[in-house]
């Protein structure tokens, strides 16, 4: 049982469920509003479920290889939560990384062969390579690792969007340009939200993990710029995100969507403002850890807001 629990911790089970939830909500709340009898899709439900499985497997492989190369850093930053070399041996960690990566790519190859378009396997293979590169060295580079992880977080949504956009156009039906624009705007809205909120969380985590990162030669923003400048960087991104969300809510109020606006202000904007306030006072790793947890909660409430598009 201890080994099984450690394995679930290694692959970050809550994060994997979050990926599946994100892709599932985007399909059921947004894609299905566009996919009608007139606008068919050659991307079958089976392909969609397989794509979720592939996304989860590739993400799990990424978490495993990250912990594999982070043994020394984790001994400093989070010794109580270290799994590789304490519970699971390094060779088994590498085996599971290779197995999950290969399985994810194999599923993508099958999807490519059974649906229009032959780009999914190649693009997700690139994700595997980038995650490996991130774990080996890119995470130690100034800003590069943060941007990469944030882009891959946004990719969770973009990949679903691209699959169905390609499928709609190959279905042979004429698509109303307004529908296409709305679909694209919603995809970019949620992908943009995922990118920015991930940037914020990644940099806050870098502040939390500064001690171990600095000891082993990482060049993260807090180490290179210092904590005060890093707080300004995070604060600016929070202000940008809050301002954008507030403007969007005032825009949708003209359509009578007051429930979604109220939800956004209470469940997304208010917690972000709390983080912004706490940011100036934070001094210890525990302070940054609490902010990171709240940001993760905001990521969840932001994705759950897709449910409103099921009813509007």
PDB file of C-alpha atoms in Angstrom:
ATOM      1  CA  UNK A   1       0.000   0.000   0.000  1.00  0.00           C
ATOM      2  CA  UNK A   2       2.859   2.378   0.799  1.00  0.00           C
ATOM      3  CA  UNK A   3       4.375   1.743  -2.631  1.00  0.00           C
ATOM      4  CA  UNK A   4       1.038   2.380  -4.367  1.00  0.00           C
ATOM      5  CA  UNK A   5       0.469   5.608  -2.440  1.00  0.00           C
ATOM      6  CA  UNK A   6       4.001   6.748  -3.259  1.00  0.00           C
ATOM      7  CA  UNK A   7       3.390   6.014  -6.948  1.00  0.00           C
ATOM      8  CA  UNK A   8       0.218   8.122  -6.969  1.00  0.00           C
ATOM      9  CA  UNK A   9       2.198  10.884  -5.310  1.00  0.00           C
ATOM     10  CA  UNK A  10       4.953  10.534  -7.909  1.00  0.00           C
ATOM     11  CA  UNK A  11       2.578  10.961 -10.866  1.00  0.00           C
ATOM     12  CA  UNK A  12       0.664  13.788  -9.099  1.00  0.00           C
ATOM     13  CA  UNK A  13      -2.765  12.124  -9.265  1.00  0.00           C
ATOM     14  CA  UNK A  14      -4.716  15.334  -8.435  1.00  0.00           C
ATOM     15  CA  UNK A  15      -2.979  17.137 -11.309  1.00  0.00           C
ATOM     16  CA  UNK A  16      -3.771  14.294 -13.705  1.00  0.00           C
ATOM     17  CA  UNK A  17      -7.433  14.408 -12.698  1.00  0.00           C
ATOM     18  CA  UNK A  18      -7.337  18.162 -13.269  1.00  0.00           C
ATOM     19  CA  UNK A  19      -6.060  17.639 -16.832  1.00  0.00           C
ATOM     20  CA  UNK A  20      -8.834  15.137 -17.559  1.00  0.00           C
ATOM     21  CA  UNK A  21     -11.426  17.472 -16.028  1.00  0.00           C
ATOM     22  CA  UNK A  22     -10.194  20.428 -18.099  1.00  0.00           C
ATOM     23  CA  UNK A  23     -10.378  18.565 -21.384  1.00  0.00           C
ATOM     24  CA  UNK A  24     -13.698  16.962 -20.482  1.00  0.00           C
ATOM     25  CA  UNK A  25     -15.323  20.275 -19.566  1.00  0.00           C
ATOM     26  CA  UNK A  26     -14.016  21.960 -22.701  1.00  0.00           C
ATOM     27  CA  UNK A  27     -15.619  19.216 -24.780  1.00  0.00           C
ATOM     28  CA  UNK A  28     -18.969  18.944 -23.005  1.00  0.00           C
ATOM     29  CA  UNK A  29     -19.482  22.652 -22.340  1.00  0.00           C
ATOM     30  CA  UNK A  30     -17.975  24.272 -25.425  1.00  0.00           C
ATOM     31  CA  UNK A  31     -17.325  21.794 -28.241  1.00  0.00           C
ATOM     32  CA  UNK A  32     -20.782  20.201 -27.983  1.00  0.00           C
ATOM     33  CA  UNK A  33     -22.397  23.640 -28.287  1.00  0.00           C
ATOM     34  CA  UNK A  34     -20.844  23.862 -31.752  1.00  0.00           C
ATOM     35  CA  UNK A  35     -20.960  20.225 -32.808  1.00  0.00           C
ATOM     36  CA  UNK A  36     -24.507  19.902 -34.169  1.00  0.00           C
ATOM     37  CA  UNK A  37     -26.288  17.784 -36.756  1.00  0.00           C
ATOM     38  CA  UNK A  38     -25.322  20.359 -39.404  1.00  0.00           C
ATOM     39  CA  UNK A  39     -21.715  20.558 -38.267  1.00  0.00           C
ATOM     40  CA  UNK A  40     -20.518  17.004 -37.917  1.00  0.00           C
ATOM     41  CA  UNK A  41     -17.179  15.765 -36.686  1.00  0.00           C
ATOM     42  CA  UNK A  42     -14.826  13.074 -37.896  1.00  0.00           C
ATOM     43  CA  UNK A  43     -13.167  13.115 -34.483  1.00  0.00           C
ATOM     44  CA  UNK A  44     -15.076  10.329 -32.725  1.00  0.00           C
ATOM     45  CA  UNK A  45     -15.957  10.126 -29.051  1.00  0.00           C
ATOM     46  CA  UNK A  46     -13.524   7.205 -28.769  1.00  0.00           C
ATOM     47  CA  UNK A  47     -10.737   9.398 -30.154  1.00  0.00           C
ATOM     48  CA  UNK A  48     -11.613  12.096 -27.641  1.00  0.00           C
ATOM     49  CA  UNK A  49     -11.454   9.720 -24.660  1.00  0.00           C
ATOM     50  CA  UNK A  50      -8.207   8.244 -25.964  1.00  0.00           C
ATOM     51  CA  UNK A  51      -6.777  11.752 -26.279  1.00  0.00           C
ATOM     52  CA  UNK A  52      -7.552  12.402 -22.606  1.00  0.00           C
ATOM     53  CA  UNK A  53      -5.790   9.164 -21.664  1.00  0.00           C
ATOM     54  CA  UNK A  54      -2.787  10.113 -23.808  1.00  0.00           C
ATOM     55  CA  UNK A  55      -2.630  13.572 -22.223  1.00  0.00           C
ATOM     56  CA  UNK A  56      -2.727  12.079 -18.733  1.00  0.00           C
ATOM     57  CA  UNK A  57      -0.039   9.485 -19.539  1.00  0.00           C
ATOM     58  CA  UNK A  58       2.314  12.072 -21.044  1.00  0.00           C
ATOM     59  CA  UNK A  59       1.797  14.404 -18.083  1.00  0.00           C
ATOM     60  CA  UNK A  60       2.449  11.540 -15.636  1.00  0.00           C
ATOM     61  CA  UNK A  61       5.666  10.709 -17.498  1.00  0.00           C
ATOM     62  CA  UNK A  62       6.670  14.357 -17.196  1.00  0.00           C
ATOM     63  CA  UNK A  63       6.125  14.429 -13.444  1.00  0.00           C
ATOM     64  CA  UNK A  64       8.122  11.223 -13.012  1.00  0.00           C
ATOM     65  CA  UNK A  65      11.147  12.397 -14.993  1.00  0.00           C
ATOM     66  CA  UNK A  66      11.069  15.733 -13.196  1.00  0.00           C
ATOM     67  CA  UNK A  67      11.328  14.013  -9.810  1.00  0.00           C
ATOM     68  CA  UNK A  68      13.987  11.663 -11.217  1.00  0.00           C
ATOM     69  CA  UNK A  69      16.332  14.569 -11.949  1.00  0.00           C
ATOM     70  CA  UNK A  70      15.273  16.601  -8.896  1.00  0.00           C
ATOM     71  CA  UNK A  71      16.424  14.158  -6.203  1.00  0.00           C
ATOM     72  CA  UNK A  72      19.090  16.453  -4.765  1.00  0.00           C
ATOM     73  CA  UNK A  73      16.916  19.569  -4.899  1.00  0.00           C
ATOM     74  CA  UNK A  74      13.951  17.761  -3.321  1.00  0.00           C
ATOM     75  CA  UNK A  75      16.159  16.626  -0.442  1.00  0.00           C
ATOM     76  CA  UNK A  76      16.450  20.304   0.469  1.00  0.00           C
ATOM     77  CA  UNK A  77      13.067  21.744  -0.542  1.00  0.00           C
ATOM     78  CA  UNK A  78      10.680  18.910   0.350  1.00  0.00           C
ATOM     79  CA  UNK A  79      12.465  15.967   1.994  1.00  0.00           C
ATOM     80  CA  UNK A  80       9.252  14.616   3.548  1.00  0.00           C
ATOM     81  CA  UNK A  81       7.556  14.348   0.139  1.00  0.00           C
ATOM     82  CA  UNK A  82      10.447  12.795  -1.772  1.00  0.00           C
ATOM     83  CA  UNK A  83       9.519   9.519  -3.475  1.00  0.00           C
ATOM     84  CA  UNK A  84      12.290   8.613  -5.954  1.00  0.00           C
ATOM     85  CA  UNK A  85      15.178   6.805  -4.249  1.00  0.00           C
ATOM     86  CA  UNK A  86      13.258   6.668  -0.958  1.00  0.00           C
ATOM     87  CA  UNK A  87      10.265   4.509  -1.885  1.00  0.00           C
ATOM     88  CA  UNK A  88      10.574   3.953  -5.635  1.00  0.00           C
ATOM     89  CA  UNK A  89      13.979   3.113  -7.081  1.00  0.00           C
ATOM     90  CA  UNK A  90      15.414   5.308  -9.810  1.00  0.00           C
ATOM     91  CA  UNK A  91      15.451   2.575 -12.453  1.00  0.00           C
ATOM     92  CA  UNK A  92      11.749   1.912 -11.887  1.00  0.00           C
ATOM     93  CA  UNK A  93      11.008   5.626 -12.124  1.00  0.00           C
ATOM     94  CA  UNK A  94      12.792   5.726 -15.478  1.00  0.00           C
ATOM     95  CA  UNK A  95      10.927   2.594 -16.622  1.00  0.00           C
ATOM     96  CA  UNK A  96       7.545   4.164 -15.860  1.00  0.00           C
ATOM     97  CA  UNK A  97       8.566   7.397 -17.568  1.00  0.00           C
ATOM     98  CA  UNK A  98       9.462   5.536 -20.754  1.00  0.00           C
ATOM     99  CA  UNK A  99       6.372   3.300 -20.556  1.00  0.00           C
ATOM    100  CA  UNK A 100       3.906   6.159 -20.044  1.00  0.00           C
ATOM    101  CA  UNK A 101       5.557   8.290 -22.733  1.00  0.00           C
ATOM    102  CA  UNK A 102       5.522   5.444 -25.253  1.00  0.00           C
ATOM    103  CA  UNK A 103       1.919   4.532 -24.422  1.00  0.00           C
ATOM    104  CA  UNK A 104       0.801   8.146 -24.810  1.00  0.00           C
ATOM    105  CA  UNK A 105       2.501   8.516 -28.185  1.00  0.00           C
ATOM    106  CA  UNK A 106       1.160   5.137 -29.373  1.00  0.00           C
ATOM    107  CA  UNK A 107      -2.385   6.247 -28.546  1.00  0.00           C
ATOM    108  CA  UNK A 108      -1.813   9.471 -30.491  1.00  0.00           C
ATOM    109  CA  UNK A 109      -0.595   7.471 -33.506  1.00  0.00           C
ATOM    110  CA  UNK A 110      -3.811   5.422 -33.382  1.00  0.00           C
ATOM    111  CA  UNK A 111      -5.906   8.600 -33.196  1.00  0.00           C
ATOM    112  CA  UNK A 112      -4.046  10.063 -36.187  1.00  0.00           C
ATOM    113  CA  UNK A 113      -4.703   6.935 -38.233  1.00  0.00           C
ATOM    114  CA  UNK A 114      -8.401   6.886 -37.384  1.00  0.00           C
ATOM    115  CA  UNK A 115      -9.216  10.593 -37.790  1.00  0.00           C
ATOM    116  CA  UNK A 116      -8.388  13.390 -40.260  1.00  0.00           C
ATOM    117  CA  UNK A 117      -5.005  14.975 -39.704  1.00  0.00           C
ATOM    118  CA  UNK A 118      -1.648  13.443 -38.905  1.00  0.00           C
ATOM    119  CA  UNK A 119      -0.127  15.930 -36.496  1.00  0.00           C
ATOM    120  CA  UNK A 120      -1.228  14.757 -33.047  1.00  0.00           C
ATOM    121  CA  UNK A 121       1.482  12.128 -32.492  1.00  0.00           C
ATOM    122  CA  UNK A 122       4.234  14.494 -33.642  1.00  0.00           C
ATOM    123  CA  UNK A 123       3.023  17.376 -31.464  1.00  0.00           C
ATOM    124  CA  UNK A 124       2.668  15.228 -28.359  1.00  0.00           C
ATOM    125  CA  UNK A 125       6.049  13.629 -29.036  1.00  0.00           C
ATOM    126  CA  UNK A 126       7.381  17.193 -28.949  1.00  0.00           C
ATOM    127  CA  UNK A 127       5.677  17.615 -25.558  1.00  0.00           C
ATOM    128  CA  UNK A 128       7.463  14.499 -24.248  1.00  0.00           C
ATOM    129  CA  UNK A 129      10.825  15.796 -25.493  1.00  0.00           C
ATOM    130  CA  UNK A 130      10.203  19.255 -24.027  1.00  0.00           C
ATOM    131  CA  UNK A 131       9.216  17.796 -20.642  1.00  0.00           C
ATOM    132  CA  UNK A 132      12.396  15.711 -20.625  1.00  0.00           C
ATOM    133  CA  UNK A 133      14.462  18.740 -21.591  1.00  0.00           C
ATOM    134  CA  UNK A 134      12.752  20.793 -18.899  1.00  0.00           C
ATOM    135  CA  UNK A 135      13.625  18.228 -16.231  1.00  0.00           C
ATOM    136  CA  UNK A 136      17.245  17.925 -17.359  1.00  0.00           C
ATOM    137  CA  UNK A 137      18.184  21.570 -17.783  1.00  0.00           C
ATOM    138  CA  UNK A 138      15.523  23.990 -19.028  1.00  0.00           C
ATOM    139  CA  UNK A 139      13.934  24.399 -15.587  1.00  0.00           C
ATOM    140  CA  UNK A 140      17.235  25.846 -14.394  1.00  0.00           C
ATOM    141  CA  UNK A 141      17.199  28.574 -17.047  1.00  0.00           C
ATOM    142  CA  UNK A 142      15.884  32.053 -16.333  1.00  0.00           C
ATOM    143  CA  UNK A 143      12.174  32.265 -17.305  1.00  0.00           C
ATOM    144  CA  UNK A 144      12.536  29.557 -19.976  1.00  0.00           C
ATOM    145  CA  UNK A 145      11.280  26.746 -17.761  1.00  0.00           C
ATOM    146  CA  UNK A 146       8.358  28.826 -16.465  1.00  0.00           C
ATOM    147  CA  UNK A 147       7.246  29.745 -19.972  1.00  0.00           C
ATOM    148  CA  UNK A 148       7.567  26.159 -21.180  1.00  0.00           C
ATOM    149  CA  UNK A 149       5.429  24.687 -18.396  1.00  0.00           C
ATOM    150  CA  UNK A 150       2.839  27.440 -18.805  1.00  0.00           C
ATOM    151  CA  UNK A 151       2.676  26.815 -22.563  1.00  0.00           C
ATOM    152  CA  UNK A 152       2.216  23.067 -22.002  1.00  0.00           C
ATOM    153  CA  UNK A 153      -0.562  23.848 -19.514  1.00  0.00           C
ATOM    154  CA  UNK A 154      -2.323  25.898 -22.191  1.00  0.00           C
ATOM    155  CA  UNK A 155      -1.710  23.074 -24.687  1.00  0.00           C
ATOM    156  CA  UNK A 156      -4.094  20.867 -22.685  1.00  0.00           C
ATOM    157  CA  UNK A 157      -6.917  23.062 -24.044  1.00  0.00           C
ATOM    158  CA  UNK A 158      -5.427  24.026 -27.397  1.00  0.00           C
ATOM    159  CA  UNK A 159      -4.972  20.386 -28.459  1.00  0.00           C
ATOM    160  CA  UNK A 160      -8.709  19.706 -28.043  1.00  0.00           C
ATOM    161  CA  UNK A 161      -9.539  22.898 -29.919  1.00  0.00           C
ATOM    162  CA  UNK A 162      -7.259  22.007 -32.844  1.00  0.00           C
ATOM    163  CA  UNK A 163      -8.578  18.454 -33.082  1.00  0.00           C
ATOM    164  CA  UNK A 164     -12.185  19.586 -33.377  1.00  0.00           C
ATOM    165  CA  UNK A 165     -11.486  22.642 -35.522  1.00  0.00           C
ATOM    166  CA  UNK A 166      -9.752  20.396 -38.050  1.00  0.00           C
ATOM    167  CA  UNK A 167     -12.562  17.852 -37.774  1.00  0.00           C
ATOM    168  CA  UNK A 168     -15.293  20.453 -38.325  1.00  0.00           C
ATOM    169  CA  UNK A 169     -13.662  21.726 -41.503  1.00  0.00           C
ATOM    170  CA  UNK A 170     -13.138  18.225 -42.881  1.00  0.00           C
ATOM    171  CA  UNK A 171     -16.772  17.265 -42.198  1.00  0.00           C
ATOM    172  CA  UNK A 172     -17.870  18.917 -45.441  1.00  0.00           C
ATOM    173  CA  UNK A 173     -20.445  21.196 -43.800  1.00  0.00           C
ATOM    174  CA  UNK A 174     -20.415  24.973 -44.111  1.00  0.00           C
ATOM    175  CA  UNK A 175     -19.578  26.577 -40.789  1.00  0.00           C
ATOM    176  CA  UNK A 176     -21.051  29.907 -39.794  1.00  0.00           C
ATOM    177  CA  UNK A 177     -18.063  32.292 -39.410  1.00  0.00           C
ATOM    178  CA  UNK A 178     -19.606  33.630 -36.184  1.00  0.00           C
ATOM    179  CA  UNK A 179     -19.571  30.133 -34.683  1.00  0.00           C
ATOM    180  CA  UNK A 180     -15.950  29.649 -35.696  1.00  0.00           C
ATOM    181  CA  UNK A 181     -14.962  33.006 -34.173  1.00  0.00           C
ATOM    182  CA  UNK A 182     -16.785  32.204 -30.918  1.00  0.00           C
ATOM    183  CA  UNK A 183     -15.147  28.784 -30.702  1.00  0.00           C
ATOM    184  CA  UNK A 184     -11.701  30.297 -31.266  1.00  0.00           C
ATOM    185  CA  UNK A 185     -12.273  33.097 -28.747  1.00  0.00           C
ATOM    186  CA  UNK A 186     -13.327  30.668 -26.014  1.00  0.00           C
ATOM    187  CA  UNK A 187     -10.350  28.401 -26.698  1.00  0.00           C
ATOM    188  CA  UNK A 188      -7.942  31.344 -26.559  1.00  0.00           C
ATOM    189  CA  UNK A 189      -9.667  32.724 -23.461  1.00  0.00           C
ATOM    190  CA  UNK A 190      -9.198  29.539 -21.448  1.00  0.00           C
ATOM    191  CA  UNK A 191      -5.773  28.743 -22.902  1.00  0.00           C
ATOM    192  CA  UNK A 192      -4.659  32.294 -22.091  1.00  0.00           C
ATOM    193  CA  UNK A 193      -6.043  31.993 -18.566  1.00  0.00           C
ATOM    194  CA  UNK A 194      -4.219  28.671 -18.116  1.00  0.00           C
ATOM    195  CA  UNK A 195      -0.966  30.188 -19.395  1.00  0.00           C
ATOM    196  CA  UNK A 196      -1.014  33.281 -17.169  1.00  0.00           C
ATOM    197  CA  UNK A 197      -2.209  31.554 -13.981  1.00  0.00           C
ATOM    198  CA  UNK A 198       0.460  28.893 -14.531  1.00  0.00           C
ATOM    199  CA  UNK A 199       3.176  31.553 -14.926  1.00  0.00           C
ATOM    200  CA  UNK A 200       2.047  33.086 -11.632  1.00  0.00           C
ATOM    201  CA  UNK A 201       2.061  29.759  -9.802  1.00  0.00           C
ATOM    202  CA  UNK A 202       5.373  28.587 -11.238  1.00  0.00           C
ATOM    203  CA  UNK A 203       7.180  31.749 -10.144  1.00  0.00           C
ATOM    204  CA  UNK A 204       5.596  31.613  -6.685  1.00  0.00           C
ATOM    205  CA  UNK A 205       6.812  28.005  -6.406  1.00  0.00           C
ATOM    206  CA  UNK A 206      10.284  29.194  -7.431  1.00  0.00           C
ATOM    207  CA  UNK A 207      10.235  31.614  -4.507  1.00  0.00           C
ATOM    208  CA  UNK A 208       9.165  28.768  -2.223  1.00  0.00           C
ATOM    209  CA  UNK A 209      11.953  26.485  -3.518  1.00  0.00           C
ATOM    210  CA  UNK A 210      14.688  29.115  -3.728  1.00  0.00           C
ATOM    211  CA  UNK A 211      16.990  27.504  -1.140  1.00  0.00           C
ATOM    212  CA  UNK A 212      17.334  24.144  -2.858  1.00  0.00           C
ATOM    213  CA  UNK A 213      17.347  25.638  -6.365  1.00  0.00           C
ATOM    214  CA  UNK A 214      20.168  28.029  -5.486  1.00  0.00           C
ATOM    215  CA  UNK A 215      22.264  25.289  -3.914  1.00  0.00           C
ATOM    216  CA  UNK A 216      22.214  23.220  -7.113  1.00  0.00           C
ATOM    217  CA  UNK A 217      22.861  25.932  -9.667  1.00  0.00           C
ATOM    218  CA  UNK A 218      19.375  26.856 -10.863  1.00  0.00           C
ATOM    219  CA  UNK A 219      18.901  30.329 -12.350  1.00  0.00           C
ATOM    220  CA  UNK A 220      15.271  30.955 -11.521  1.00  0.00           C
ATOM    221  CA  UNK A 221      13.783  34.447 -11.333  1.00  0.00           C
ATOM    222  CA  UNK A 222      14.042  34.742  -7.504  1.00  0.00           C
ATOM    223  CA  UNK A 223      17.713  33.723  -7.621  1.00  0.00           C
ATOM    224  CA  UNK A 224      18.731  35.986 -10.512  1.00  0.00           C
ATOM    225  CA  UNK A 225      16.475  39.002  -9.908  1.00  0.00           C
ATOM    226  CA  UNK A 226      15.983  38.701  -6.169  1.00  0.00           C
ATOM    227  CA  UNK A 227      12.769  38.299  -4.200  1.00  0.00           C
ATOM    228  CA  UNK A 228      11.573  41.967  -4.345  1.00  0.00           C
ATOM    229  CA  UNK A 229      11.795  42.116  -8.152  1.00  0.00           C
ATOM    230  CA  UNK A 230      10.171  38.698  -8.431  1.00  0.00           C
ATOM    231  CA  UNK A 231       7.243  39.892  -6.318  1.00  0.00           C
ATOM    232  CA  UNK A 232       6.786  42.821  -8.691  1.00  0.00           C
ATOM    233  CA  UNK A 233       6.863  40.422 -11.661  1.00  0.00           C
ATOM    234  CA  UNK A 234       4.182  38.201 -10.117  1.00  0.00           C
ATOM    235  CA  UNK A 235       2.145  41.201  -9.001  1.00  0.00           C
ATOM    236  CA  UNK A 236       2.077  42.646 -12.515  1.00  0.00           C
ATOM    237  CA  UNK A 237       0.796  39.360 -13.951  1.00  0.00           C
ATOM    238  CA  UNK A 238      -1.903  39.151 -11.269  1.00  0.00           C
ATOM    239  CA  UNK A 239      -3.016  42.720 -12.019  1.00  0.00           C
ATOM    240  CA  UNK A 240      -3.105  41.944 -15.755  1.00  0.00           C
ATOM    241  CA  UNK A 241      -5.181  38.810 -15.169  1.00  0.00           C
ATOM    242  CA  UNK A 242      -7.579  40.451 -12.699  1.00  0.00           C
ATOM    243  CA  UNK A 243      -8.070  43.478 -14.968  1.00  0.00           C
ATOM    244  CA  UNK A 244      -8.759  41.297 -18.002  1.00  0.00           C
ATOM    245  CA  UNK A 245     -11.246  39.136 -16.110  1.00  0.00           C
ATOM    246  CA  UNK A 246     -13.013  42.179 -14.660  1.00  0.00           C
ATOM    247  CA  UNK A 247     -13.383  43.762 -18.112  1.00  0.00           C
ATOM    248  CA  UNK A 248     -14.776  40.497 -19.488  1.00  0.00           C
ATOM    249  CA  UNK A 249     -17.347  40.311 -16.697  1.00  0.00           C
ATOM    250  CA  UNK A 250     -18.604  43.836 -17.353  1.00  0.00           C
ATOM    251  CA  UNK A 251     -18.848  42.865 -21.016  1.00  0.00           C
ATOM    252  CA  UNK A 252     -20.947  39.738 -20.383  1.00  0.00           C
ATOM    253  CA  UNK A 253     -23.251  41.573 -17.979  1.00  0.00           C
ATOM    254  CA  UNK A 254     -24.874  43.273 -20.977  1.00  0.00           C
ATOM    255  CA  UNK A 255     -26.149  39.806 -21.972  1.00  0.00           C
ATOM    256  CA  UNK A 256     -27.618  39.225 -18.516  1.00  0.00           C
ATOM    257  CA  UNK A 257     -24.949  36.727 -17.434  1.00  0.00           C
ATOM    258  CA  UNK A 258     -24.891  38.051 -13.886  1.00  0.00           C
ATOM    259  CA  UNK A 259     -24.482  34.565 -12.356  1.00  0.00           C
ATOM    260  CA  UNK A 260     -21.221  33.929 -14.205  1.00  0.00           C
ATOM    261  CA  UNK A 261     -19.987  37.451 -13.423  1.00  0.00           C
ATOM    262  CA  UNK A 262     -20.733  36.994  -9.722  1.00  0.00           C
ATOM    263  CA  UNK A 263     -18.999  33.598  -9.767  1.00  0.00           C
ATOM    264  CA  UNK A 264     -15.913  35.117 -11.408  1.00  0.00           C
ATOM    265  CA  UNK A 265     -15.638  37.986  -8.933  1.00  0.00           C
ATOM    266  CA  UNK A 266     -16.070  35.744  -5.874  1.00  0.00           C
ATOM    267  CA  UNK A 267     -14.278  32.540  -6.907  1.00  0.00           C
ATOM    268  CA  UNK A 268     -11.522  33.849  -9.174  1.00  0.00           C
ATOM    269  CA  UNK A 269     -10.855  37.573  -8.814  1.00  0.00           C
ATOM    270  CA  UNK A 270     -11.230  37.785  -5.014  1.00  0.00           C
ATOM    271  CA  UNK A 271      -8.702  34.969  -4.310  1.00  0.00           C
ATOM    272  CA  UNK A 272      -6.255  36.558  -6.774  1.00  0.00           C
ATOM    273  CA  UNK A 273      -6.550  39.867  -4.940  1.00  0.00           C
ATOM    274  CA  UNK A 274      -5.886  38.013  -1.676  1.00  0.00           C
ATOM    275  CA  UNK A 275      -2.713  36.530  -3.178  1.00  0.00           C
ATOM    276  CA  UNK A 276      -1.675  39.989  -4.383  1.00  0.00           C
ATOM    277  CA  UNK A 277      -2.094  41.355  -0.871  1.00  0.00           C
ATOM    278  CA  UNK A 278      -0.225  38.471   0.745  1.00  0.00           C
ATOM    279  CA  UNK A 279       2.569  38.710  -1.802  1.00  0.00           C
ATOM    280  CA  UNK A 280       3.949  41.921  -0.335  1.00  0.00           C
ATOM    281  CA  UNK A 281       4.050  40.437   3.177  1.00  0.00           C
ATOM    282  CA  UNK A 282       5.392  36.960   2.322  1.00  0.00           C
ATOM    283  CA  UNK A 283       8.835  36.144   3.709  1.00  0.00           C
ATOM    284  CA  UNK A 284       9.048  32.396   4.342  1.00  0.00           C
ATOM    285  CA  UNK A 285       8.598  29.275   2.222  1.00  0.00           C
ATOM    286  CA  UNK A 286       5.348  28.503   4.051  1.00  0.00           C
ATOM    287  CA  UNK A 287       3.893  31.858   2.966  1.00  0.00           C
ATOM    288  CA  UNK A 288       4.610  31.107  -0.690  1.00  0.00           C
ATOM    289  CA  UNK A 289       3.278  27.571  -0.296  1.00  0.00           C
ATOM    290  CA  UNK A 290      -0.088  28.893   0.928  1.00  0.00           C
ATOM    291  CA  UNK A 291      -0.286  31.285  -1.998  1.00  0.00           C
ATOM    292  CA  UNK A 292       0.553  28.445  -4.386  1.00  0.00           C
ATOM    293  CA  UNK A 293      -2.325  26.381  -2.985  1.00  0.00           C
ATOM    294  CA  UNK A 294      -4.747  29.286  -3.439  1.00  0.00           C
ATOM    295  CA  UNK A 295      -3.548  29.816  -7.025  1.00  0.00           C
ATOM    296  CA  UNK A 296      -4.134  26.132  -7.712  1.00  0.00           C
ATOM    297  CA  UNK A 297      -7.656  26.550  -6.369  1.00  0.00           C
ATOM    298  CA  UNK A 298      -8.147  29.510  -8.723  1.00  0.00           C
ATOM    299  CA  UNK A 299      -7.033  27.325 -11.618  1.00  0.00           C
ATOM    300  CA  UNK A 300      -9.778  24.871 -10.677  1.00  0.00           C
ATOM    301  CA  UNK A 301     -12.525  27.483 -10.262  1.00  0.00           C
ATOM    302  CA  UNK A 302     -11.448  29.101 -13.527  1.00  0.00           C
ATOM    303  CA  UNK A 303     -11.789  25.838 -15.436  1.00  0.00           C
ATOM    304  CA  UNK A 304     -15.118  25.049 -13.722  1.00  0.00           C
ATOM    305  CA  UNK A 305     -16.485  28.325 -15.110  1.00  0.00           C
ATOM    306  CA  UNK A 306     -16.838  26.475 -18.432  1.00  0.00           C
ATOM    307  CA  UNK A 307     -20.018  25.006 -16.952  1.00  0.00           C
ATOM    308  CA  UNK A 308     -21.776  28.329 -17.509  1.00  0.00           C
ATOM    309  CA  UNK A 309     -21.389  27.924 -21.277  1.00  0.00           C
ATOM    310  CA  UNK A 310     -23.412  24.729 -21.039  1.00  0.00           C
ATOM    311  CA  UNK A 311     -26.464  26.778 -20.091  1.00  0.00           C
ATOM    312  CA  UNK A 312     -25.937  30.105 -21.885  1.00  0.00           C
TER     313      UNK A 312
END
